[in-house]
Amino acid sequence: MSTCWHTTLTPTPTTIIKPSSMRLNKSELASLANNPATRFDKEGLLTINERQESIFWHTDVKLECWCKLRGNLLFYLKDKHPKSPLAGVLVLEGCQPLIQHEQPELEGYVFDLVFKDSPSQRLITHSALERLDWVRCIEACSNAQLDQLIQQLEKQLSAAVAATVPQSSSCSNTADTLLAMGNHIDQGLPLPPSIAWPETAAAEAPFEDLDTELCELPICETALSCDNLPLDNFGRPPNPRIICSIMQPGIDCLWRQLARTELLDRTHNPQFLCTIRFLRSAGLKASTRLRFAVHDVRERLSSTSLPLGHAEVTLGMLQDTTRLRLPLCSTRGECGFISLTSWTPESVASSGRSNRAIAQPPRSSTQFFDQCSSSSIQAKGKPKAGHRRSQSLPLQLGVRLFVPQQCGLERVCANPCLHSYRLHSTMGADISVLETMLESRVCCAVPQQLLSIWIQREKELLQEISGMGELSGEWRWRQMNLLEEHLRLLKDYSQAKQNIQQLMRDGAYYKRSAIKNDESLEFLPVNLHVQRMWAQNDTLQRRGMLDIITVGAFTRHDAKGRKSGGLIKLLQESKSWKLEQSNACKVQAANDAVQATKQLRKEIVELMSQLLQLASRRSARDMMPLCSAMVGKTRTLLNIWEPSIVEEAVSFIERHRIIEEPDNVLIEPMSPFRKITQQLSALELKSPELEDFATPVLAPPDLWPRGQPLMRSNSWHPSNGSANSSLEMQAIDSLQHVVKCYNAHLRSLEQTGQTSGLGEQLTYHEAVLPVAPPAGFLDTKLMSSSPSANYYRPTEEPEPLDLTQLNIEASVMCLESKLKFFCGRCDSPAIRLRQPKLPQKREGFAVTPQQAPDVISPPAQSPPQAQPPQLKLELATAPKKVNKFTDGLDLSLTTDWTAELRPSMRKLRHAMDRLLKTARLMHSVQRLQQDVRCNRIQSSITYRRDVCFSQALTSLVSGLLLRLWGSELDCSYLTLLRELGPLAYFEGLLSLYGAETDMWSDMCIAIEDLSAVSFTLVSAQPGELRPMPRVMGSRQALEVLVPVPEQALPSAAAPLTFRITPVFFNIGINEKATLGQTREQHRSNLDNYVRLSQYYSRYRKLGLNASAAADASSAEDPLQSLLGFMEQQLRANVFKNVKILHLAEDACRLMGGLRFTSCKSAKDRTGMAVTLEQCRVLGREFQLPAKQLPYALSTMRSEGTRMDNVFKNIGIRKYAFNLPQTLMLPAMYRPPVGSYGKAQT
């Protein structure tokens, strides 16, 4: 009988196991003990103390019986006869045999088995020699002794290899390599490239080696099968699996596992679906030795197996022979045969063995090669075709080696894992399948750019709050609270960006699911990977690809397991809270007005840039449409703000701002607030949003002349240059501590009813701020000196809104008049955008608003009451056919149009800057008047929403880059992008129970936010090796510039801008879905179905064909019937109705949409869903027989890329399911036996 070691898997030190209590392997244990062919380590008579129990009594009985020792199992029979039935077994693990007394006792020679966690067991022999022999055998059978023996053998092997191999740089660490390898053949773990091929790893970068596998033409591809494998002693066929190992170059005594096949059940003539591709990038040559070892897997859960036999062959022999049948060798002699069917490119096979290493990969999408041996070519002069299955196809059809075209996939993805299969179709042909899993290169880049935008936004809010100046009373405490809250967010965003930068420097492109609770990397999506399946059915002349982005749930994982209810619940609570606040609507309206002002300002400046370009070319025809658009946007800009809100905010500033007398600036020390705001310039609080039209920047007066000398914000400054992130983090930490302490001081004064006078502020300042931080922290003169900054200084009086609007109107009137003059319409009168109103004088300010000399404003010497009527008179009494803005200009003498337009544009730019400054000041006043608790709630919601949105946008950008670079772009797809935008289907497998309810809620909001993002396609730079998208804008108006290949976009076409239509369908499938609620899930699925139906209605009007992967004949009618059936399934509201997901998958594929699949960690349930979708596509489009679908599905789940994904995340090849969880899954989502077990999810 073959050796059976699976009983050693029970690690608990059980003393006695009776047949009645043996539930696992009962028959196997009995057969092992009674089989005469079993070799035992020790046999003989022993007296055992057996405890016999009943309902009413229990007693210890001494039983003399025949005992057999096999490994760590001690079998004892019912009587003294060696062939009597088995009575029980002792598991000798974690025990120590101990002789208490050397002298014999009354019963005989006694020794005890002392267990760690169980009572000791007494054994009695008839002689001292026999007792000593039993003790030695039991000591040698423990796993600890076996481990020591293995370590000794490893040391001996290392010493032997070191003695035979020359000492060189590439082989100096041979002993360490051997120890690091361990028994990788039994464990199924591949070696890293640095250990497997040290000379290759030293010469080339590890990631670059892996990227070449995508487009590399394999040396050959081999399919494996066996026949006449031996049966076991019970006449049962084995559970075969083949492991392919290669001999490491330069070391002739070390085998390294290269690949393995799937596991088949109870067959002695197996034909495996997994094939092996031999690549040059792995260091393989024609002289490389290959070993194919056949194993009989006795137990699936632990992969305990016995070797049946092996065969060795060189790689060159596989290249030269189409079909090779070799006998399997073992210690028991021949034990069956193994058949190797190989496909080699014809150019390589005919060029000789010496040229194999320099053959180039193909450039076409598919290569056809008729395989033949060298001898047959020389003998008959024509190739002889062969096939792996002689009964499946006639020989004249030939065998083909297909290599998919990956386009530019390696430029946007990295670190591929590949697995190939050969499936059998209903037509008798083979289906070639290549499964690839890759990592996205933008996994860290997109979150970094988003964090930069959010960091800049927090800096702007800090500047807005400090721009109000120092307030009195309780408003100072509220002001410090806002500063503290934004400094906390600024610190969190900056620290997260720094952590991501460190991860990028380490060369990582994904976040492992085992560290999903790590808050330092929470902006990264969990386990983001690209899953691609390429299939080819040559008989049907059909090939296609299926691309899926697998990613964890878009949520903020809490390391402490605290539940927040998700974004939906938080937003609902925030909405109800805002309804209770009187000014909550004003805060939102002020924020929307600020964002609208920024956006309109940006669009107007872009129009002015285009006008300057046209003026430089003297293109008068194209200038007027741009001028009309600019006038329309200016009208909108002037009507954004309500004068009543502005007047209310300005009066609030007048009442509560503390004005410092200019005479006392140099005498009295600064207050703590002013000292804090003086330090904000260390954080580089400037917003370079727009480009200045060569506008001269004037330095504003220095109201707080204690800081550094005034400089222009666009000039070099220690805080403006390439600032060190660590120094900025130190400044943020220092200031946050100061603000927190000062805020606590103000709170304590408020509670005690004291007033913080100047003396108290001075005392606090001396105690808390002994050392000034580097570079000064909110020095507003650096901010307000640039037209791009757009902030008021703390002591600057806000400009009246009417005066600002008047300056904007006058600038536009002047600019339009000049444009009409250049276009030959000089007799056109000037337009009027609004009726000017009288500006009001503001009292209580020591400094008047700072004016640039080129801004339209009343002269300083004119009385303020009489100036506005003069302006009105000048504008209203203009001659009918004479325009004062163009009076004196001669078109024939005007050669430089840009010089005439630039002053008016400069004036308009300054006026819009003033309007934005006023808008930001109004927004800060409204936020200050809001309840403090509401601000804190809003900050926490914003941060959580940013975390979820960062993960969602990163996944979406990865999917877009995969579609644009990983496959060919045709005109129909570009039309779809331009006219409609792509469909993005997010498939969720979350259960609305426990923590996953929050995840589902976060995903709903994050996916909904994606619809507001605009994408613009731009041509990639010619020398750009790694195209990287750019994220621009703000939270409310985000734009992503997506690079595409140069040949994809027409050179003269307008920029292609689009938005996506996201849909999210979620069906819980695990055991928690049985306990959770499905009402909210059902409502969300119905809402997304409505959106999907509306998208299909617009898609039909385009008249486009289905996607390239779908059947050309099934474009519209199948979609309509499919959506109708999907609506029926949704209305039925069936529990765990996964048909909804399948129908949504089919609809997305037919309309050429982007596919995303998510669960908690994108590892276990996602692996089941992705492999099922792949097999469904193979059956529907490539005619995979329905009876073979379960077999192919099991193979992809146990040996495919999804198992590689599990190993990358948790380090073991086991899905994180237990048996009860597996039984609760739908039948088609259950993993194969042996591929799941206890593991970290």
PDB file of C-alpha atoms in Angstrom, residues 537-749:
ATOM      1  CA  ASN A 537     -12.340  29.815 -31.650  1.00  0.00           C
ATOM      2  CA  ASP A 538     -10.699  29.259 -35.000  1.00  0.00           C
ATOM      3  CA  THR A 539     -13.515  27.146 -36.386  1.00  0.00           C
ATOM      4  CA  LEU A 540     -16.024  29.941 -35.836  1.00  0.00           C
ATOM      5  CA  GLN A 541     -13.447  32.564 -36.905  1.00  0.00           C
ATOM      6  CA  ARG A 542     -14.231  34.439 -33.728  1.00  0.00           C
ATOM      7  CA  ARG A 543     -11.998  36.089 -31.203  1.00  0.00           C
ATOM      8  CA  GLY A 544     -12.731  38.519 -28.437  1.00  0.00           C
ATOM      9  CA  MET A 545     -11.716  39.972 -25.085  1.00  0.00           C
ATOM     10  CA  LEU A 546     -13.460  40.487 -21.791  1.00  0.00           C
ATOM     11  CA  ASP A 547     -12.048  43.230 -19.561  1.00  0.00           C
ATOM     12  CA  ILE A 548     -13.155  43.647 -15.949  1.00  0.00           C
ATOM     13  CA  ILE A 549     -11.794  45.948 -13.266  1.00  0.00           C
ATOM     14  CA  THR A 550     -11.867  44.174  -9.906  1.00  0.00           C
ATOM     15  CA  VAL A 551     -11.662  46.439  -6.871  1.00  0.00           C
ATOM     16  CA  GLY A 552     -12.733  46.461  -3.257  1.00  0.00           C
ATOM     17  CA  ALA A 553     -15.711  48.419  -2.015  1.00  0.00           C
ATOM     18  CA  PHE A 554     -15.376  52.207  -2.223  1.00  0.00           C
ATOM     19  CA  THR A 555     -15.523  52.946   1.476  1.00  0.00           C
ATOM     20  CA  ARG A 556     -13.556  54.179   4.434  1.00  0.00           C
ATOM     21  CA  HIS A 557     -12.628  51.141   6.494  1.00  0.00           C
ATOM     22  CA  ASP A 558     -12.547  51.678  10.227  1.00  0.00           C
ATOM     23  CA  ALA A 559      -9.757  49.812  11.983  1.00  0.00           C
ATOM     24  CA  LYS A 560     -11.800  49.727  15.217  1.00  0.00           C
ATOM     25  CA  GLY A 561     -14.911  48.379  13.511  1.00  0.00           C
ATOM     26  CA  ARG A 562     -17.072  51.400  14.338  1.00  0.00           C
ATOM     27  CA  LYS A 563     -20.157  51.858  12.187  1.00  0.00           C
ATOM     28  CA  SER A 564     -21.152  55.272  10.923  1.00  0.00           C
ATOM     29  CA  GLY A 565     -24.156  54.334   8.802  1.00  0.00           C
ATOM     30  CA  GLY A 566     -22.505  55.164   5.491  1.00  0.00           C
ATOM     31  CA  LEU A 567     -22.675  58.297   3.401  1.00  0.00           C
ATOM     32  CA  ILE A 568     -26.382  58.009   2.650  1.00  0.00           C
ATOM     33  CA  LYS A 569     -27.302  58.106   6.325  1.00  0.00           C
ATOM     34  CA  LEU A 570     -24.766  60.825   7.102  1.00  0.00           C
ATOM     35  CA  LEU A 571     -26.004  63.039   4.272  1.00  0.00           C
ATOM     36  CA  GLN A 572     -29.614  62.569   5.358  1.00  0.00           C
ATOM     37  CA  GLU A 573     -28.732  63.532   8.914  1.00  0.00           C
ATOM     38  CA  SER A 574     -26.787  66.532   7.665  1.00  0.00           C
ATOM     39  CA  LYS A 575     -29.727  67.609   5.541  1.00  0.00           C
ATOM     40  CA  SER A 576     -32.114  67.407   8.473  1.00  0.00           C
ATOM     41  CA  TRP A 577     -29.611  69.294  10.612  1.00  0.00           C
ATOM     42  CA  LYS A 578     -29.356  72.041   8.005  1.00  0.00           C
ATOM     43  CA  LEU A 579     -33.120  72.416   7.914  1.00  0.00           C
ATOM     44  CA  GLU A 580     -33.004  73.289  11.595  1.00  0.00           C
ATOM     45  CA  GLN A 581     -30.385  75.979  10.999  1.00  0.00           C
ATOM     46  CA  SER A 582     -31.562  79.338   9.742  1.00  0.00           C
ATOM     47  CA  ASN A 583     -28.481  80.157   7.673  1.00  0.00           C
ATOM     48  CA  ALA A 584     -27.602  76.664   6.403  1.00  0.00           C
ATOM     49  CA  CYS A 585     -29.133  77.398   3.008  1.00  0.00           C
ATOM     50  CA  LYS A 586     -27.189  80.658   2.827  1.00  0.00           C
ATOM     51  CA  VAL A 587     -23.910  78.817   3.396  1.00  0.00           C
ATOM     52  CA  GLN A 588     -24.621  76.397   0.568  1.00  0.00           C
ATOM     53  CA  ALA A 589     -25.763  79.220  -1.706  1.00  0.00           C
ATOM     54  CA  ALA A 590     -22.618  81.215  -0.914  1.00  0.00           C
ATOM     55  CA  ASN A 591     -20.412  78.208  -1.671  1.00  0.00           C
ATOM     56  CA  ASP A 592     -22.204  77.566  -4.953  1.00  0.00           C
ATOM     57  CA  ALA A 593     -21.834  81.218  -5.872  1.00  0.00           C
ATOM     58  CA  VAL A 594     -18.091  81.136  -5.173  1.00  0.00           C
ATOM     59  CA  GLN A 595     -17.646  78.048  -7.343  1.00  0.00           C
ATOM     60  CA  ALA A 596     -19.782  79.547 -10.105  1.00  0.00           C
ATOM     61  CA  THR A 597     -17.776  82.770  -9.979  1.00  0.00           C
ATOM     62  CA  LYS A 598     -14.502  80.852 -10.238  1.00  0.00           C
ATOM     63  CA  GLN A 599     -15.792  78.775 -13.140  1.00  0.00           C
ATOM     64  CA  LEU A 600     -17.176  81.760 -15.078  1.00  0.00           C
ATOM     65  CA  ARG A 601     -14.001  83.713 -14.402  1.00  0.00           C
ATOM     66  CA  LYS A 602     -11.959  80.828 -15.788  1.00  0.00           C
ATOM     67  CA  GLU A 603     -14.119  80.526 -18.892  1.00  0.00           C
ATOM     68  CA  ILE A 604     -13.989  84.282 -19.571  1.00  0.00           C
ATOM     69  CA  VAL A 605     -10.199  84.282 -19.262  1.00  0.00           C
ATOM     70  CA  GLU A 606      -9.995  81.339 -21.672  1.00  0.00           C
ATOM     71  CA  LEU A 607     -12.137  83.276 -24.153  1.00  0.00           C
ATOM     72  CA  MET A 608      -9.823  86.267 -23.790  1.00  0.00           C
ATOM     73  CA  SER A 609      -6.843  84.007 -24.488  1.00  0.00           C
ATOM     74  CA  GLN A 610      -8.490  82.810 -27.686  1.00  0.00           C
ATOM     75  CA  LEU A 611      -9.285  86.387 -28.664  1.00  0.00           C
ATOM     76  CA  LEU A 612      -5.643  87.354 -28.202  1.00  0.00           C
ATOM     77  CA  GLN A 613      -4.569  84.488 -30.447  1.00  0.00           C
ATOM     78  CA  LEU A 614      -7.031  85.556 -33.137  1.00  0.00           C
ATOM     79  CA  ALA A 615      -5.959  89.194 -32.773  1.00  0.00           C
ATOM     80  CA  SER A 616      -2.337  88.247 -33.305  1.00  0.00           C
ATOM     81  CA  ARG A 617      -3.399  86.690 -36.623  1.00  0.00           C
ATOM     82  CA  ARG A 618      -5.793  89.618 -37.380  1.00  0.00           C
ATOM     83  CA  SER A 619      -8.631  87.137 -37.869  1.00  0.00           C
ATOM     84  CA  ALA A 620     -11.642  89.457 -37.529  1.00  0.00           C
ATOM     85  CA  ARG A 621     -14.234  86.962 -38.743  1.00  0.00           C
ATOM     86  CA  ASP A 622     -13.782  84.520 -35.850  1.00  0.00           C
ATOM     87  CA  MET A 623     -13.566  87.135 -33.111  1.00  0.00           C
ATOM     88  CA  MET A 624     -17.195  88.245 -32.869  1.00  0.00           C
ATOM     89  CA  PRO A 625     -18.683  84.823 -31.891  1.00  0.00           C
ATOM     90  CA  LEU A 626     -16.162  84.628 -29.062  1.00  0.00           C
ATOM     91  CA  CYS A 627     -17.015  88.185 -28.071  1.00  0.00           C
ATOM     92  CA  SER A 628     -20.729  87.342 -27.924  1.00  0.00           C
ATOM     93  CA  ALA A 629     -20.003  84.312 -25.739  1.00  0.00           C
ATOM     94  CA  MET A 630     -17.865  86.444 -23.438  1.00  0.00           C
ATOM     95  CA  VAL A 631     -20.627  89.053 -23.083  1.00  0.00           C
ATOM     96  CA  GLY A 632     -23.153  86.345 -22.200  1.00  0.00           C
ATOM     97  CA  LYS A 633     -20.926  84.846 -19.536  1.00  0.00           C
ATOM     98  CA  THR A 634     -20.249  88.304 -18.129  1.00  0.00           C
ATOM     99  CA  ARG A 635     -23.992  88.945 -17.782  1.00  0.00           C
ATOM    100  CA  THR A 636     -24.291  85.704 -15.854  1.00  0.00           C
ATOM    101  CA  LEU A 637     -21.350  86.668 -13.673  1.00  0.00           C
ATOM    102  CA  LEU A 638     -22.917  90.004 -12.753  1.00  0.00           C
ATOM    103  CA  ASN A 639     -26.202  88.385 -11.701  1.00  0.00           C
ATOM    104  CA  ILE A 640     -24.813  85.686  -9.396  1.00  0.00           C
ATOM    105  CA  TRP A 641     -24.725  87.597  -6.137  1.00  0.00           C
ATOM    106  CA  GLU A 642     -27.697  89.065  -4.360  1.00  0.00           C
ATOM    107  CA  PRO A 643     -26.831  92.579  -3.119  1.00  0.00           C
ATOM    108  CA  SER A 644     -28.729  91.994   0.124  1.00  0.00           C
ATOM    109  CA  ILE A 645     -26.490  89.073   1.116  1.00  0.00           C
ATOM    110  CA  VAL A 646     -23.378  91.092   0.352  1.00  0.00           C
ATOM    111  CA  GLU A 647     -24.624  94.074   2.345  1.00  0.00           C
ATOM    112  CA  GLU A 648     -25.448  91.842   5.310  1.00  0.00           C
ATOM    113  CA  ALA A 649     -22.006  90.240   5.317  1.00  0.00           C
ATOM    114  CA  VAL A 650     -20.193  93.570   4.967  1.00  0.00           C
ATOM    115  CA  SER A 651     -22.134  95.065   7.868  1.00  0.00           C
ATOM    116  CA  PHE A 652     -21.221  92.012   9.975  1.00  0.00           C
ATOM    117  CA  ILE A 653     -17.521  92.595   9.233  1.00  0.00           C
ATOM    118  CA  GLU A 654     -17.885  96.286  10.119  1.00  0.00           C
ATOM    119  CA  ARG A 655     -19.436  95.498  13.497  1.00  0.00           C
ATOM    120  CA  HIS A 656     -17.142  92.713  14.715  1.00  0.00           C
ATOM    121  CA  ARG A 657     -13.719  93.298  13.158  1.00  0.00           C
ATOM    122  CA  ILE A 658     -11.049  94.673  15.473  1.00  0.00           C
ATOM    123  CA  ILE A 659      -9.299  97.542  13.747  1.00  0.00           C
ATOM    124  CA  GLU A 660      -5.710  98.188  14.691  1.00  0.00           C
ATOM    125  CA  GLU A 661      -4.670 101.812  14.590  1.00  0.00           C
ATOM    126  CA  PRO A 662      -1.797 102.400  12.171  1.00  0.00           C
ATOM    127  CA  ASP A 663       0.019 104.545  14.744  1.00  0.00           C
ATOM    128  CA  ASN A 664       0.188 101.677  17.235  1.00  0.00           C
ATOM    129  CA  VAL A 665       1.327  98.986  14.800  1.00  0.00           C
ATOM    130  CA  LEU A 666       5.016  99.344  15.629  1.00  0.00           C
ATOM    131  CA  ILE A 667       4.468  99.916  19.366  1.00  0.00           C
ATOM    132  CA  GLU A 668       2.040  97.264  20.571  1.00  0.00           C
ATOM    133  CA  PRO A 669       2.830  93.561  20.114  1.00  0.00           C
ATOM    134  CA  MET A 670       0.764  91.364  17.826  1.00  0.00           C
ATOM    135  CA  SER A 671      -2.218  89.486  19.184  1.00  0.00           C
ATOM    136  CA  PRO A 672      -2.117  85.661  19.086  1.00  0.00           C
ATOM    137  CA  PHE A 673      -4.575  85.592  16.184  1.00  0.00           C
ATOM    138  CA  ARG A 674      -2.415  87.897  14.094  1.00  0.00           C
ATOM    139  CA  LYS A 675       0.687  85.971  14.985  1.00  0.00           C
ATOM    140  CA  ILE A 676      -1.015  82.767  13.877  1.00  0.00           C
ATOM    141  CA  THR A 677      -2.244  84.248  10.626  1.00  0.00           C
ATOM    142  CA  GLN A 678       1.198  85.704   9.991  1.00  0.00           C
ATOM    143  CA  GLN A 679       2.566  82.141   9.947  1.00  0.00           C
ATOM    144  CA  LEU A 680       0.192  80.806   7.287  1.00  0.00           C
ATOM    145  CA  SER A 681       2.528  81.763   4.450  1.00  0.00           C
ATOM    146  CA  ALA A 682       4.673  78.764   5.407  1.00  0.00           C
ATOM    147  CA  LEU A 683       1.982  76.580   3.859  1.00  0.00           C
ATOM    148  CA  GLU A 684       2.261  78.230   0.432  1.00  0.00           C
ATOM    149  CA  LEU A 685      -1.372  79.358   0.434  1.00  0.00           C
ATOM    150  CA  LYS A 686      -1.612  80.563  -3.128  1.00  0.00           C
ATOM    151  CA  SER A 687      -3.861  79.242  -5.835  1.00  0.00           C
ATOM    152  CA  PRO A 688      -2.248  79.497  -9.272  1.00  0.00           C
ATOM    153  CA  GLU A 689      -5.540  78.979 -11.068  1.00  0.00           C
ATOM    154  CA  LEU A 690      -5.196  81.247 -14.076  1.00  0.00           C
ATOM    155  CA  GLU A 691      -2.497  82.736 -16.179  1.00  0.00           C
ATOM    156  CA  ASP A 692      -1.784  86.427 -15.828  1.00  0.00           C
ATOM    157  CA  PHE A 693      -1.800  88.464 -19.045  1.00  0.00           C
ATOM    158  CA  ALA A 694       1.518  90.094 -18.244  1.00  0.00           C
ATOM    159  CA  THR A 695      -0.282  92.159 -15.646  1.00  0.00           C
ATOM    160  CA  PRO A 696       2.097  94.225 -13.513  1.00  0.00           C
ATOM    161  CA  VAL A 697       1.644  93.272  -9.887  1.00  0.00           C
ATOM    162  CA  LEU A 698       1.696  96.122  -7.405  1.00  0.00           C
ATOM    163  CA  ALA A 699       2.751  95.508  -3.831  1.00  0.00           C
ATOM    164  CA  PRO A 700      -0.030  96.333  -1.375  1.00  0.00           C
ATOM    165  CA  PRO A 701       0.769  98.395   1.677  1.00  0.00           C
ATOM    166  CA  ASP A 702       2.227  96.427   4.563  1.00  0.00           C
ATOM    167  CA  LEU A 703      -0.300  96.663   7.390  1.00  0.00           C
ATOM    168  CA  TRP A 704       1.596  94.229   9.642  1.00  0.00           C
ATOM    169  CA  PRO A 705       5.236  95.208   8.989  1.00  0.00           C
ATOM    170  CA  ARG A 706       6.825  92.579  11.207  1.00  0.00           C
ATOM    171  CA  GLY A 707       7.249  89.692   8.802  1.00  0.00           C
ATOM    172  CA  GLN A 708       9.578  89.111   5.934  1.00  0.00           C
ATOM    173  CA  PRO A 709      10.048  91.653   3.141  1.00  0.00           C
ATOM    174  CA  LEU A 710       7.222  91.797   0.658  1.00  0.00           C
ATOM    175  CA  MET A 711       7.705  89.842  -2.540  1.00  0.00           C
ATOM    176  CA  ARG A 712       5.537  88.950  -5.468  1.00  0.00           C
ATOM    177  CA  SER A 713       3.762  85.668  -5.060  1.00  0.00           C
ATOM    178  CA  ASN A 714       4.988  84.470  -8.453  1.00  0.00           C
ATOM    179  CA  SER A 715       8.601  85.214  -7.576  1.00  0.00           C
ATOM    180  CA  TRP A 716      10.923  82.809  -5.854  1.00  0.00           C
ATOM    181  CA  HIS A 717      10.429  82.370  -2.150  1.00  0.00           C
ATOM    182  CA  PRO A 718      11.596  79.639   0.238  1.00  0.00           C
ATOM    183  CA  SER A 719       7.967  78.661   0.713  1.00  0.00           C
ATOM    184  CA  ASN A 720       7.092  79.026  -2.974  1.00  0.00           C
ATOM    185  CA  GLY A 721       9.715  76.775  -4.455  1.00  0.00           C
ATOM    186  CA  SER A 722       9.780  73.022  -4.472  1.00  0.00           C
ATOM    187  CA  ALA A 723       8.784  72.769  -0.852  1.00  0.00           C
ATOM    188  CA  ASN A 724       9.772  69.742   1.091  1.00  0.00           C
ATOM    189  CA  SER A 725       6.719  67.799   2.170  1.00  0.00           C
ATOM    190  CA  SER A 726       8.272  66.905   5.506  1.00  0.00           C
ATOM    191  CA  LEU A 727       8.953  70.570   6.315  1.00  0.00           C
ATOM    192  CA  GLU A 728       5.402  71.500   5.387  1.00  0.00           C
ATOM    193  CA  MET A 729       4.065  68.720   7.596  1.00  0.00           C
ATOM    194  CA  GLN A 730       6.131  70.059  10.480  1.00  0.00           C
ATOM    195  CA  ALA A 731       4.692  73.539   9.923  1.00  0.00           C
ATOM    196  CA  ILE A 732       1.155  72.142   9.851  1.00  0.00           C
ATOM    197  CA  ASP A 733       1.722  70.168  13.059  1.00  0.00           C
ATOM    198  CA  SER A 734       3.221  73.148  14.829  1.00  0.00           C
ATOM    199  CA  LEU A 735       0.433  75.495  13.811  1.00  0.00           C
ATOM    200  CA  GLN A 736      -2.293  72.984  14.575  1.00  0.00           C
ATOM    201  CA  HIS A 737      -0.968  72.625  18.097  1.00  0.00           C
ATOM    202  CA  VAL A 738      -0.858  76.399  18.552  1.00  0.00           C
ATOM    203  CA  VAL A 739      -4.398  76.904  17.229  1.00  0.00           C
ATOM    204  CA  LYS A 740      -5.720  74.087  19.387  1.00  0.00           C
ATOM    205  CA  CYS A 741      -4.155  75.538  22.524  1.00  0.00           C
ATOM    206  CA  TYR A 742      -5.371  79.058  21.750  1.00  0.00           C
ATOM    207  CA  ASN A 743      -8.843  77.749  21.015  1.00  0.00           C
ATOM    208  CA  ALA A 744      -8.916  75.939  24.359  1.00  0.00           C
ATOM    209  CA  HIS A 745      -7.784  79.169  26.022  1.00  0.00           C
ATOM    210  CA  LEU A 746     -10.642  81.121  24.436  1.00  0.00           C
ATOM    211  CA  ARG A 747     -13.124  78.423  25.405  1.00  0.00           C
ATOM    212  CA  SER A 748     -11.979  78.523  29.031  1.00  0.00           C
ATOM    213  CA  LEU A 749     -12.308  82.317  29.084  1.00  0.00           C
TER     214      LEU A 749
END
